[in-house]
PDB file of C-alpha atoms in Angstrom:
ATOM      1  CA  UNK A  20      -8.663 -32.817  32.063  1.00 84.00           C
ATOM      2  CA  UNK A  21      -8.381 -31.502  28.557  1.00 90.00           C
ATOM      3  CA  UNK A  22      -5.451 -29.420  27.491  1.00 94.00           C
ATOM      4  CA  UNK A  23      -5.986 -26.603  25.016  1.00 96.00           C
ATOM      5  CA  UNK A  24      -2.999 -24.974  23.354  1.00 97.00           C
ATOM      6  CA  UNK A  25      -3.758 -21.462  22.134  1.00 98.00           C
ATOM      7  CA  UNK A  26      -1.486 -19.579  19.749  1.00 98.00           C
ATOM      8  CA  UNK A  27      -1.935 -15.835  19.298  1.00 97.00           C
ATOM      9  CA  UNK A  28       0.015 -13.872  16.740  1.00 96.00           C
ATOM     10  CA  UNK A  29      -0.084 -10.547  14.963  1.00 94.00           C
ATOM     11  CA  UNK A  30      -1.953 -10.242  11.700  1.00 92.00           C
ATOM     12  CA  UNK A  31       0.216  -9.821   8.627  1.00 88.00           C
ATOM     13  CA  UNK A  32      -0.529  -6.104   8.357  1.00 83.00           C
ATOM     14  CA  UNK A  33       0.786  -5.438  11.882  1.00 89.00           C
ATOM     15  CA  UNK A  34       4.412  -4.584  12.503  1.00 84.00           C
ATOM     16  CA  UNK A  35       6.227  -6.779  14.990  1.00 89.00           C
ATOM     17  CA  UNK A  36       9.303  -4.746  15.960  1.00 90.00           C
ATOM     18  CA  UNK A  37      10.344  -7.179  18.706  1.00 90.00           C
ATOM     19  CA  UNK A  38      10.442 -10.035  16.214  1.00 93.00           C
ATOM     20  CA  UNK A  39      12.446  -7.852  13.826  1.00 92.00           C
ATOM     21  CA  UNK A  40      15.000  -7.191  16.597  1.00 92.00           C
ATOM     22  CA  UNK A  41      15.303 -10.953  17.227  1.00 95.00           C
ATOM     23  CA  UNK A  42      15.589 -11.603  13.511  1.00 95.00           C
ATOM     24  CA  UNK A  43      18.456  -9.168  13.095  1.00 94.00           C
ATOM     25  CA  UNK A  44      20.162 -10.597  16.220  1.00 96.00           C
ATOM     26  CA  UNK A  45      20.019 -14.073  14.670  1.00 96.00           C
ATOM     27  CA  UNK A  46      21.479 -12.727  11.443  1.00 95.00           C
ATOM     28  CA  UNK A  47      24.270 -11.071  13.426  1.00 95.00           C
ATOM     29  CA  UNK A  48      24.962 -14.414  15.144  1.00 96.00           C
ATOM     30  CA  UNK A  49      25.697 -15.797  11.697  1.00 96.00           C
ATOM     31  CA  UNK A  50      22.370 -17.492  10.918  1.00 96.00           C
ATOM     32  CA  UNK A  51      22.119 -15.773   7.572  1.00 92.00           C
ATOM     33  CA  UNK A  52      19.652 -18.382   6.286  1.00 94.00           C
ATOM     34  CA  UNK A  53      16.895 -17.178   8.636  1.00 94.00           C
ATOM     35  CA  UNK A  54      14.579 -15.067   6.531  1.00 93.00           C
ATOM     36  CA  UNK A  55      11.779 -14.266   8.975  1.00 92.00           C
ATOM     37  CA  UNK A  56      10.888 -14.445  12.666  1.00 94.00           C
ATOM     38  CA  UNK A  57       7.477 -14.047  14.213  1.00 93.00           C
ATOM     39  CA  UNK A  58       6.941 -13.509  17.919  1.00 94.00           C
ATOM     40  CA  UNK A  59       3.547 -14.329  19.357  1.00 96.00           C
ATOM     41  CA  UNK A  60       1.965 -15.693  22.505  1.00 97.00           C
ATOM     42  CA  UNK A  61       1.326 -19.269  23.526  1.00 98.00           C
ATOM     43  CA  UNK A  62      -1.108 -20.347  26.230  1.00 98.00           C
ATOM     44  CA  UNK A  63      -1.782 -23.766  27.765  1.00 97.00           C
ATOM     45  CA  UNK A  64      -5.268 -23.876  29.191  1.00 95.00           C
ATOM     46  CA  UNK A  65      -6.552 -26.782  31.229  1.00 93.00           C
ATOM     47  CA  UNK A  66     -10.286 -27.362  31.083  1.00 91.00           C
ATOM     48  CA  UNK A  67     -12.318 -29.626  33.354  1.00 87.00           C
ATOM     49  CA  UNK A  68     -13.783 -32.680  31.669  1.00 77.00           C
ATOM     50  CA  UNK A  69     -17.362 -31.723  32.414  1.00 75.00           C
ATOM     51  CA  UNK A  70     -17.161 -28.719  30.086  1.00 76.00           C
ATOM     52  CA  UNK A  71     -19.823 -29.050  27.423  1.00 81.00           C
ATOM     53  CA  UNK A  72     -18.688 -27.002  24.487  1.00 90.00           C
ATOM     54  CA  UNK A  73     -14.963 -26.395  24.689  1.00 92.00           C
ATOM     55  CA  UNK A  74     -14.776 -24.875  21.208  1.00 94.00           C
ATOM     56  CA  UNK A  75     -17.248 -22.097  21.818  1.00 94.00           C
ATOM     57  CA  UNK A  76     -15.753 -21.417  25.234  1.00 94.00           C
ATOM     58  CA  UNK A  77     -12.191 -21.174  23.883  1.00 96.00           C
ATOM     59  CA  UNK A  78     -13.312 -18.940  21.012  1.00 97.00           C
ATOM     60  CA  UNK A  79     -15.083 -16.698  23.503  1.00 96.00           C
ATOM     61  CA  UNK A  80     -12.018 -16.525  25.772  1.00 96.00           C
ATOM     62  CA  UNK A  81      -9.794 -15.659  22.819  1.00 97.00           C
ATOM     63  CA  UNK A  82     -12.140 -12.999  21.423  1.00 96.00           C
ATOM     64  CA  UNK A  83     -12.706 -11.420  24.840  1.00 95.00           C
ATOM     65  CA  UNK A  84      -9.265 -11.509  26.395  1.00 96.00           C
ATOM     66  CA  UNK A  85      -6.415 -13.562  24.978  1.00 97.00           C
ATOM     67  CA  UNK A  86      -6.328 -11.852  21.576  1.00 97.00           C
ATOM     68  CA  UNK A  87      -7.101  -8.340  20.416  1.00 96.00           C
ATOM     69  CA  UNK A  88      -8.789  -9.321  17.176  1.00 94.00           C
ATOM     70  CA  UNK A  89      -8.165  -5.845  15.811  1.00 92.00           C
ATOM     71  CA  UNK A  90      -4.460  -6.692  15.449  1.00 93.00           C
ATOM     72  CA  UNK A  91      -4.091 -10.360  16.327  1.00 95.00           C
ATOM     73  CA  UNK A  92      -5.372 -13.679  15.125  1.00 96.00           C
ATOM     74  CA  UNK A  93      -5.452 -16.949  17.045  1.00 98.00           C
ATOM     75  CA  UNK A  94      -5.727 -20.681  16.583  1.00 97.00           C
ATOM     76  CA  UNK A  95      -5.915 -23.510  19.073  1.00 97.00           C
ATOM     77  CA  UNK A  96      -5.472 -27.248  19.429  1.00 96.00           C
ATOM     78  CA  UNK A  97      -7.406 -29.452  21.795  1.00 94.00           C
ATOM     79  CA  UNK A  98      -5.252 -32.246  23.230  1.00 90.00           C
ATOM     80  CA  UNK A  99      -7.733 -34.900  24.365  1.00 77.00           C
ATOM     81  CA  UNK A 100      -6.842 -36.917  27.445  1.00 70.00           C
ATOM     82  CA  UNK A 101      -3.631 -34.978  28.024  1.00 61.00           C
ATOM     83  CA  UNK A 102      -2.224 -35.272  31.499  1.00 56.00           C
ATOM     84  CA  UNK A 103      -2.481 -31.569  32.109  1.00 48.00           C
TER      85      UNK A 103
ATOM     86  CA  UNK B  25     -17.329  20.561  39.026  1.00 92.00           C
ATOM     87  CA  UNK B  26     -15.958  17.233  40.152  1.00 96.00           C
ATOM     88  CA  UNK B  27     -13.487  15.004  38.316  1.00 98.00           C
ATOM     89  CA  UNK B  28     -13.137  11.277  39.026  1.00 98.00           C
ATOM     90  CA  UNK B  29      -9.598  10.013  38.534  1.00 98.00           C
ATOM     91  CA  UNK B  30      -9.580   6.244  38.178  1.00 98.00           C
ATOM     92  CA  UNK B  31      -6.853   4.250  39.844  1.00 98.00           C
ATOM     93  CA  UNK B  32      -5.874   0.728  38.762  1.00 98.00           C
ATOM     94  CA  UNK B  33      -3.123  -1.492  40.156  1.00 97.00           C
ATOM     95  CA  UNK B  34      -0.107  -0.161  38.260  1.00 97.00           C
ATOM     96  CA  UNK B  35      -1.498   3.293  37.398  1.00 97.00           C
ATOM     97  CA  UNK B  36       1.209   5.891  37.994  1.00 97.00           C
ATOM     98  CA  UNK B  37      -0.121   9.221  36.702  1.00 97.00           C
ATOM     99  CA  UNK B  38      -3.185   9.510  38.905  1.00 97.00           C
ATOM    100  CA  UNK B  39      -1.527  11.887  41.391  1.00 98.00           C
ATOM    101  CA  UNK B  40      -0.172  14.103  38.589  1.00 97.00           C
ATOM    102  CA  UNK B  41      -3.739  14.395  37.341  1.00 98.00           C
ATOM    103  CA  UNK B  42      -5.064  15.003  40.844  1.00 98.00           C
ATOM    104  CA  UNK B  43      -2.672  17.902  41.457  1.00 97.00           C
ATOM    105  CA  UNK B  44      -3.194  19.314  37.957  1.00 98.00           C
ATOM    106  CA  UNK B  45      -6.951  19.488  38.576  1.00 98.00           C
ATOM    107  CA  UNK B  46      -6.788  20.632  42.218  1.00 98.00           C
ATOM    108  CA  UNK B  47      -3.863  23.063  42.178  1.00 97.00           C
ATOM    109  CA  UNK B  48      -3.813  24.411  38.628  1.00 97.00           C
ATOM    110  CA  UNK B  49      -7.321  24.073  37.228  1.00 97.00           C
ATOM    111  CA  UNK B  50      -8.808  24.705  40.715  1.00 97.00           C
ATOM    112  CA  UNK B  51     -11.602  22.186  40.471  1.00 97.00           C
ATOM    113  CA  UNK B  52     -12.613  19.289  42.687  1.00 97.00           C
ATOM    114  CA  UNK B  53     -11.058  15.879  42.107  1.00 98.00           C
ATOM    115  CA  UNK B  54     -11.278  12.478  43.752  1.00 98.00           C
ATOM    116  CA  UNK B  55      -9.393   9.232  43.195  1.00 98.00           C
ATOM    117  CA  UNK B  56     -11.729   6.341  42.426  1.00 98.00           C
ATOM    118  CA  UNK B  57     -10.547   2.763  42.906  1.00 98.00           C
ATOM    119  CA  UNK B  58     -10.886   0.246  40.064  1.00 98.00           C
ATOM    120  CA  UNK B  59     -12.916  -1.859  42.519  1.00 98.00           C
ATOM    121  CA  UNK B  60     -15.771   0.650  42.776  1.00 98.00           C
ATOM    122  CA  UNK B  61     -19.023   0.042  40.943  1.00 96.00           C
ATOM    123  CA  UNK B  62     -20.352   3.580  40.658  1.00 97.00           C
ATOM    124  CA  UNK B  63     -19.387   6.953  39.226  1.00 98.00           C
ATOM    125  CA  UNK B  64     -22.412   8.784  40.571  1.00 97.00           C
ATOM    126  CA  UNK B  65     -21.810  12.398  41.469  1.00 96.00           C
ATOM    127  CA  UNK B  66     -18.970  13.025  39.018  1.00 97.00           C
ATOM    128  CA  UNK B  67     -19.036  15.405  36.064  1.00 96.00           C
ATOM    129  CA  UNK B  68     -16.014  14.004  34.199  1.00 97.00           C
ATOM    130  CA  UNK B  69     -13.782  10.921  34.366  1.00 98.00           C
ATOM    131  CA  UNK B  70     -10.028  10.842  33.792  1.00 98.00           C
ATOM    132  CA  UNK B  71      -8.365   7.487  33.077  1.00 98.00           C
ATOM    133  CA  UNK B  72      -4.687   7.911  33.972  1.00 98.00           C
ATOM    134  CA  UNK B  73      -1.479   6.628  32.479  1.00 98.00           C
ATOM    135  CA  UNK B  74       0.772   3.958  33.897  1.00 97.00           C
ATOM    136  CA  UNK B  75       1.119   0.230  33.507  1.00 97.00           C
ATOM    137  CA  UNK B  76      -2.140  -1.221  34.772  1.00 97.00           C
ATOM    138  CA  UNK B  77      -1.665  -4.897  35.663  1.00 96.00           C
ATOM    139  CA  UNK B  78       1.936  -4.583  34.535  1.00 95.00           C
ATOM    140  CA  UNK B  79       0.780  -4.412  30.899  1.00 94.00           C
ATOM    141  CA  UNK B  80       0.443  -8.205  31.141  1.00 95.00           C
ATOM    142  CA  UNK B  81      -1.016  -9.775  28.005  1.00 95.00           C
ATOM    143  CA  UNK B  82      -1.500  -6.351  26.309  1.00 95.00           C
ATOM    144  CA  UNK B  83      -1.605  -2.798  27.624  1.00 96.00           C
ATOM    145  CA  UNK B  84      -5.032  -2.205  29.121  1.00 96.00           C
ATOM    146  CA  UNK B  85      -6.322  -5.719  28.376  1.00 96.00           C
ATOM    147  CA  UNK B  86      -6.834  -6.778  31.990  1.00 96.00           C
ATOM    148  CA  UNK B  87      -7.804  -3.412  33.489  1.00 97.00           C
ATOM    149  CA  UNK B  88     -10.624  -3.429  30.970  1.00 96.00           C
ATOM    150  CA  UNK B  89     -12.375  -6.124  33.046  1.00 96.00           C
ATOM    151  CA  UNK B  90     -12.207  -4.205  36.352  1.00 97.00           C
ATOM    152  CA  UNK B  91     -15.484  -3.525  38.201  1.00 97.00           C
ATOM    153  CA  UNK B  92     -15.223   0.226  37.470  1.00 98.00           C
ATOM    154  CA  UNK B  93     -15.398  -0.320  33.680  1.00 97.00           C
ATOM    155  CA  UNK B  94     -19.150  -1.035  33.561  1.00 97.00           C
ATOM    156  CA  UNK B  95     -20.062   2.250  35.293  1.00 98.00           C
ATOM    157  CA  UNK B  96     -17.487   3.948  33.068  1.00 98.00           C
ATOM    158  CA  UNK B  97     -19.255   2.624  29.960  1.00 98.00           C
ATOM    159  CA  UNK B  98     -22.576   3.845  31.359  1.00 97.00           C
ATOM    160  CA  UNK B  99     -21.040   7.232  32.165  1.00 97.00           C
ATOM    161  CA  UNK B 100     -19.727   7.496  28.598  1.00 97.00           C
ATOM    162  CA  UNK B 101     -23.107   6.513  27.147  1.00 97.00           C
ATOM    163  CA  UNK B 102     -24.752   9.321  29.117  1.00 95.00           C
ATOM    164  CA  UNK B 103     -22.650  11.831  27.154  1.00 95.00           C
ATOM    165  CA  UNK B 104     -20.390  13.005  29.975  1.00 95.00           C
ATOM    166  CA  UNK B 105     -16.685  13.607  29.293  1.00 97.00           C
ATOM    167  CA  UNK B 106     -14.208  10.739  29.595  1.00 98.00           C
ATOM    168  CA  UNK B 107     -10.527  11.413  28.956  1.00 98.00           C
ATOM    169  CA  UNK B 108      -8.034   8.552  28.718  1.00 98.00           C
ATOM    170  CA  UNK B 109      -4.350   9.433  28.756  1.00 98.00           C
ATOM    171  CA  UNK B 110      -1.591   7.018  27.682  1.00 98.00           C
ATOM    172  CA  UNK B 111      -2.448   3.723  29.429  1.00 98.00           C
ATOM    173  CA  UNK B 112      -5.901   5.264  29.909  1.00 98.00           C
ATOM    174  CA  UNK B 113      -6.204   5.510  26.111  1.00 98.00           C
ATOM    175  CA  UNK B 114      -5.120   1.867  25.797  1.00 98.00           C
ATOM    176  CA  UNK B 115      -7.752   0.826  28.372  1.00 98.00           C
ATOM    177  CA  UNK B 116     -10.478   2.754  26.487  1.00 98.00           C
ATOM    178  CA  UNK B 117      -9.641   0.989  23.193  1.00 98.00           C
ATOM    179  CA  UNK B 118      -9.599  -2.408  24.914  1.00 97.00           C
ATOM    180  CA  UNK B 119     -12.947  -1.581  26.552  1.00 96.00           C
ATOM    181  CA  UNK B 120     -14.452  -0.776  23.163  1.00 96.00           C
ATOM    182  CA  UNK B 121     -15.071   2.891  24.020  1.00 98.00           C
ATOM    183  CA  UNK B 122     -12.703   4.015  21.257  1.00 98.00           C
ATOM    184  CA  UNK B 123     -11.848   2.338  17.938  1.00 98.00           C
ATOM    185  CA  UNK B 124      -8.420   0.994  16.997  1.00 97.00           C
ATOM    186  CA  UNK B 125      -5.523  -0.253  19.122  1.00 97.00           C
ATOM    187  CA  UNK B 126      -2.157   0.854  20.403  1.00 97.00           C
ATOM    188  CA  UNK B 127       0.712  -1.368  19.318  1.00 94.00           C
ATOM    189  CA  UNK B 128       4.455  -1.351  19.986  1.00 93.00           C
ATOM    190  CA  UNK B 129       6.340   1.734  18.850  1.00 96.00           C
ATOM    191  CA  UNK B 130       7.937   1.122  15.464  1.00 94.00           C
ATOM    192  CA  UNK B 131      11.392   1.660  17.013  1.00 93.00           C
ATOM    193  CA  UNK B 132      10.607  -0.993  19.687  1.00 90.00           C
ATOM    194  CA  UNK B 133      11.860   1.597  22.183  1.00 94.00           C
ATOM    195  CA  UNK B 134      10.151   3.311  25.078  1.00 97.00           C
ATOM    196  CA  UNK B 135      10.053   7.002  24.139  1.00 98.00           C
ATOM    197  CA  UNK B 136      10.011   9.736  26.783  1.00 97.00           C
ATOM    198  CA  UNK B 137      10.259  13.128  25.038  1.00 97.00           C
ATOM    199  CA  UNK B 138       8.371  16.373  24.589  1.00 97.00           C
ATOM    200  CA  UNK B 139       6.483  16.190  21.282  1.00 98.00           C
ATOM    201  CA  UNK B 140       5.004  18.900  19.132  1.00 98.00           C
ATOM    202  CA  UNK B 141       1.328  18.272  18.342  1.00 98.00           C
ATOM    203  CA  UNK B 142      -1.148  19.941  16.022  1.00 98.00           C
ATOM    204  CA  UNK B 143      -4.727  20.562  17.112  1.00 98.00           C
ATOM    205  CA  UNK B 144      -6.629  18.975  14.236  1.00 98.00           C
ATOM    206  CA  UNK B 145     -10.123  19.554  15.620  1.00 98.00           C
ATOM    207  CA  UNK B 146     -10.819  22.378  18.076  1.00 97.00           C
ATOM    208  CA  UNK B 147     -14.592  21.850  18.098  1.00 96.00           C
ATOM    209  CA  UNK B 148     -14.602  19.178  20.815  1.00 97.00           C
ATOM    210  CA  UNK B 149     -15.270  19.530  24.536  1.00 96.00           C
ATOM    211  CA  UNK B 150     -11.608  18.649  25.119  1.00 97.00           C
ATOM    212  CA  UNK B 151     -10.003  21.008  22.627  1.00 97.00           C
ATOM    213  CA  UNK B 152     -12.224  24.073  22.264  1.00 96.00           C
ATOM    214  CA  UNK B 153      -9.721  26.104  24.279  1.00 96.00           C
ATOM    215  CA  UNK B 154      -7.194  25.833  21.447  1.00 98.00           C
ATOM    216  CA  UNK B 155      -7.072  27.356  17.978  1.00 98.00           C
ATOM    217  CA  UNK B 156      -7.506  25.160  14.918  1.00 98.00           C
ATOM    218  CA  UNK B 157      -4.074  23.871  13.842  1.00 97.00           C
ATOM    219  CA  UNK B 158      -2.473  25.384  16.948  1.00 98.00           C
ATOM    220  CA  UNK B 159       0.867  23.767  17.744  1.00 98.00           C
ATOM    221  CA  UNK B 160       1.285  22.614  21.308  1.00 98.00           C
ATOM    222  CA  UNK B 161       4.043  20.694  23.075  1.00 98.00           C
ATOM    223  CA  UNK B 162       3.200  17.830  25.415  1.00 98.00           C
ATOM    224  CA  UNK B 163       5.431  15.057  26.767  1.00 98.00           C
ATOM    225  CA  UNK B 164       4.971  11.465  25.660  1.00 98.00           C
ATOM    226  CA  UNK B 165       6.161   8.465  27.679  1.00 98.00           C
ATOM    227  CA  UNK B 166       5.195   5.148  26.147  1.00 97.00           C
ATOM    228  CA  UNK B 167       6.353   1.897  24.603  1.00 96.00           C
ATOM    229  CA  UNK B 168       3.000   1.012  23.042  1.00 96.00           C
ATOM    230  CA  UNK B 169       1.805   4.259  21.515  1.00 97.00           C
ATOM    231  CA  UNK B 170       1.678   3.313  17.880  1.00 97.00           C
ATOM    232  CA  UNK B 171      -1.985   3.851  17.000  1.00 98.00           C
ATOM    233  CA  UNK B 172      -3.394   1.350  14.539  1.00 96.00           C
ATOM    234  CA  UNK B 173      -6.771   1.239  12.861  1.00 96.00           C
ATOM    235  CA  UNK B 174      -7.726  -0.630   9.710  1.00 94.00           C
ATOM    236  CA  UNK B 175      -8.391   1.314   6.517  1.00 94.00           C
ATOM    237  CA  UNK B 176     -12.160   1.408   7.012  1.00 96.00           C
ATOM    238  CA  UNK B 177     -11.919   2.660  10.607  1.00 97.00           C
ATOM    239  CA  UNK B 178      -9.321   5.241   9.633  1.00 97.00           C
ATOM    240  CA  UNK B 179     -11.555   6.565   6.862  1.00 98.00           C
ATOM    241  CA  UNK B 180     -14.427   6.866   9.349  1.00 98.00           C
ATOM    242  CA  UNK B 181     -12.206   8.727  11.818  1.00 98.00           C
ATOM    243  CA  UNK B 182     -11.234  11.172   9.094  1.00 98.00           C
ATOM    244  CA  UNK B 183     -14.758  11.617   7.711  1.00 97.00           C
ATOM    245  CA  UNK B 184     -16.204  12.330  11.163  1.00 97.00           C
ATOM    246  CA  UNK B 185     -13.342  14.616  12.146  1.00 97.00           C
ATOM    247  CA  UNK B 186     -12.492  12.336  15.080  1.00 98.00           C
ATOM    248  CA  UNK B 187      -8.730  12.892  14.911  1.00 98.00           C
ATOM    249  CA  UNK B 188      -8.233  15.619  17.509  1.00 98.00           C
ATOM    250  CA  UNK B 189      -4.444  15.687  17.937  1.00 98.00           C
ATOM    251  CA  UNK B 190      -1.743  14.798  15.418  1.00 98.00           C
ATOM    252  CA  UNK B 191       2.014  14.506  15.873  1.00 98.00           C
ATOM    253  CA  UNK B 192       4.103  17.075  14.042  1.00 98.00           C
ATOM    254  CA  UNK B 193       6.990  14.570  13.793  1.00 98.00           C
ATOM    255  CA  UNK B 194       5.489  11.118  14.186  1.00 98.00           C
ATOM    256  CA  UNK B 195       7.594   9.498  16.962  1.00 98.00           C
ATOM    257  CA  UNK B 196       6.045   6.032  17.140  1.00 97.00           C
ATOM    258  CA  UNK B 197       4.646   5.004  13.750  1.00 96.00           C
ATOM    259  CA  UNK B 198       0.964   5.825  14.405  1.00 97.00           C
ATOM    260  CA  UNK B 199      -1.226   5.751  11.302  1.00 97.00           C
ATOM    261  CA  UNK B 200      -2.059   9.226   9.973  1.00 97.00           C
ATOM    262  CA  UNK B 201       0.219  10.704  12.708  1.00 98.00           C
ATOM    263  CA  UNK B 202      -2.592  10.159  15.210  1.00 98.00           C
ATOM    264  CA  UNK B 203      -1.862  11.264  18.787  1.00 98.00           C
ATOM    265  CA  UNK B 204      -5.439  11.502  20.037  1.00 98.00           C
ATOM    266  CA  UNK B 205      -8.926  10.543  18.845  1.00 98.00           C
ATOM    267  CA  UNK B 206     -12.469  11.108  20.000  1.00 98.00           C
ATOM    268  CA  UNK B 207     -15.519   8.847  19.729  1.00 98.00           C
ATOM    269  CA  UNK B 208     -18.301   9.619  17.267  1.00 97.00           C
ATOM    270  CA  UNK B 209     -20.516  11.086  19.967  1.00 96.00           C
ATOM    271  CA  UNK B 210     -17.740  13.513  20.940  1.00 97.00           C
ATOM    272  CA  UNK B 211     -17.469  12.811  24.665  1.00 97.00           C
ATOM    273  CA  UNK B 212     -14.704  10.176  24.933  1.00 98.00           C
ATOM    274  CA  UNK B 213     -11.166  11.230  24.055  1.00 98.00           C
ATOM    275  CA  UNK B 214      -8.040   9.077  24.142  1.00 98.00           C
ATOM    276  CA  UNK B 215      -4.550  10.456  23.695  1.00 98.00           C
ATOM    277  CA  UNK B 216      -1.018   9.143  24.214  1.00 98.00           C
ATOM    278  CA  UNK B 217       0.643  12.481  25.188  1.00 98.00           C
ATOM    279  CA  UNK B 218       0.372  13.634  28.817  1.00 98.00           C
ATOM    280  CA  UNK B 219      -1.400  16.995  29.246  1.00 98.00           C
ATOM    281  CA  UNK B 220      -1.226  16.628  33.060  1.00 98.00           C
ATOM    282  CA  UNK B 221       2.569  16.751  32.852  1.00 97.00           C
ATOM    283  CA  UNK B 222       2.438  20.095  31.033  1.00 98.00           C
ATOM    284  CA  UNK B 223       0.415  22.413  33.241  1.00 97.00           C
ATOM    285  CA  UNK B 224       3.116  24.749  34.584  1.00 96.00           C
ATOM    286  CA  UNK B 225       5.978  26.537  32.865  1.00 95.00           C
ATOM    287  CA  UNK B 226       8.404  25.013  35.354  1.00 95.00           C
ATOM    288  CA  UNK B 227       7.495  21.605  33.871  1.00 92.00           C
ATOM    289  CA  UNK B 228       8.670  22.761  30.457  1.00 92.00           C
ATOM    290  CA  UNK B 229       5.238  23.488  29.004  1.00 95.00           C
ATOM    291  CA  UNK B 230       1.828  24.582  30.190  1.00 97.00           C
ATOM    292  CA  UNK B 231       0.148  23.687  26.892  1.00 98.00           C
ATOM    293  CA  UNK B 232      -1.749  20.823  28.534  1.00 98.00           C
ATOM    294  CA  UNK B 233      -3.930  23.134  30.618  1.00 98.00           C
ATOM    295  CA  UNK B 234      -6.090  23.882  27.572  1.00 98.00           C
ATOM    296  CA  UNK B 235      -7.532  20.359  27.604  1.00 98.00           C
ATOM    297  CA  UNK B 236      -8.733  20.570  31.203  1.00 98.00           C
ATOM    298  CA  UNK B 237      -9.976  24.136  30.789  1.00 97.00           C
ATOM    299  CA  UNK B 238     -11.902  23.077  27.682  1.00 97.00           C
ATOM    300  CA  UNK B 239     -13.698  20.356  29.679  1.00 97.00           C
ATOM    301  CA  UNK B 240     -14.473  22.737  32.565  1.00 96.00           C
ATOM    302  CA  UNK B 241     -15.716  25.480  30.261  1.00 95.00           C
ATOM    303  CA  UNK B 242     -17.925  23.080  28.292  1.00 94.00           C
ATOM    304  CA  UNK B 243     -19.513  21.662  31.434  1.00 91.00           C
ATOM    305  CA  UNK B 244     -20.048  25.074  33.012  1.00 89.00           C
ATOM    306  CA  UNK B 245     -21.513  26.582  29.837  1.00 87.00           C
ATOM    307  CA  UNK B 246     -23.898  23.697  29.397  1.00 79.00           C
ATOM    308  CA  UNK B 247     -24.817  23.280  33.019  1.00 68.00           C
ATOM    309  CA  UNK B 248     -25.429  19.720  34.116  1.00 55.00           C
ATOM    310  CA  UNK B 249     -25.288  17.433  31.128  1.00 53.00           C
ATOM    311  CA  UNK B 250     -28.094  15.019  30.442  1.00 48.00           C
ATOM    312  CA  UNK B 251     -28.268  11.804  32.382  1.00 42.00           C
TER     313      UNK B 251
END
């Protein structure tokens, strides 16, 4: 099993009002040193070992479904031999 | 003429549309399950509002892979009218039938209010029953109605006169006050406001009727559209 961690977040030009609400909540809690918060999505995907080209498959999955590339960007990490 | 009204798990405006078409517009309508693989026999398709698949991942992102979407794309390519309302608009952008995306409202709040709109293009098959720059009032009910398109796409929309409805007082942060857009070919319209909830005075407005009458008139004037 190979574990793939996928991170999806909004592009810089896109507003993230939920993250802004969290940011201001943290400031209200007294964490005045926190200058920015981003809120995105995190996926853990387990892939069978017999998969040939994990990279192209993960890119395809992200482009098709996990991210809307119009507003979001993504990156991923492949964790070899992880006990997923 | 016969309208197909698509129904996804989590749609919640399909019956409003059904009654608007049947009882007010006096045309034939049929609910079509997301599992179906054909839209044969229909003259127009309505993609209703709601929260298909619970808005999981992104609004419209999962509905976009339903079996009915392939025939819907074919239907749209043939030039027949497709109208997506609210979640229906979100599904059409995810399915690549309309440019841009709908993101969270700037206020991060769900907004449910009547909104004043301006008819920015009355030369489409969805808006030819209105006057140019006519002001109409339709309800909105959405959390993700903030239309976004990059600068290049926005310029194209403006150059091709694809912005059909604009907000008078932008409630959600949409670029260029966009409330509804049409594809280049002029047969696929997506809009966040709900015309089907404004078809009788007792509902607070009957301004939404014009959209359905425009479709009916266009189809009847043209006869059967190309296939």
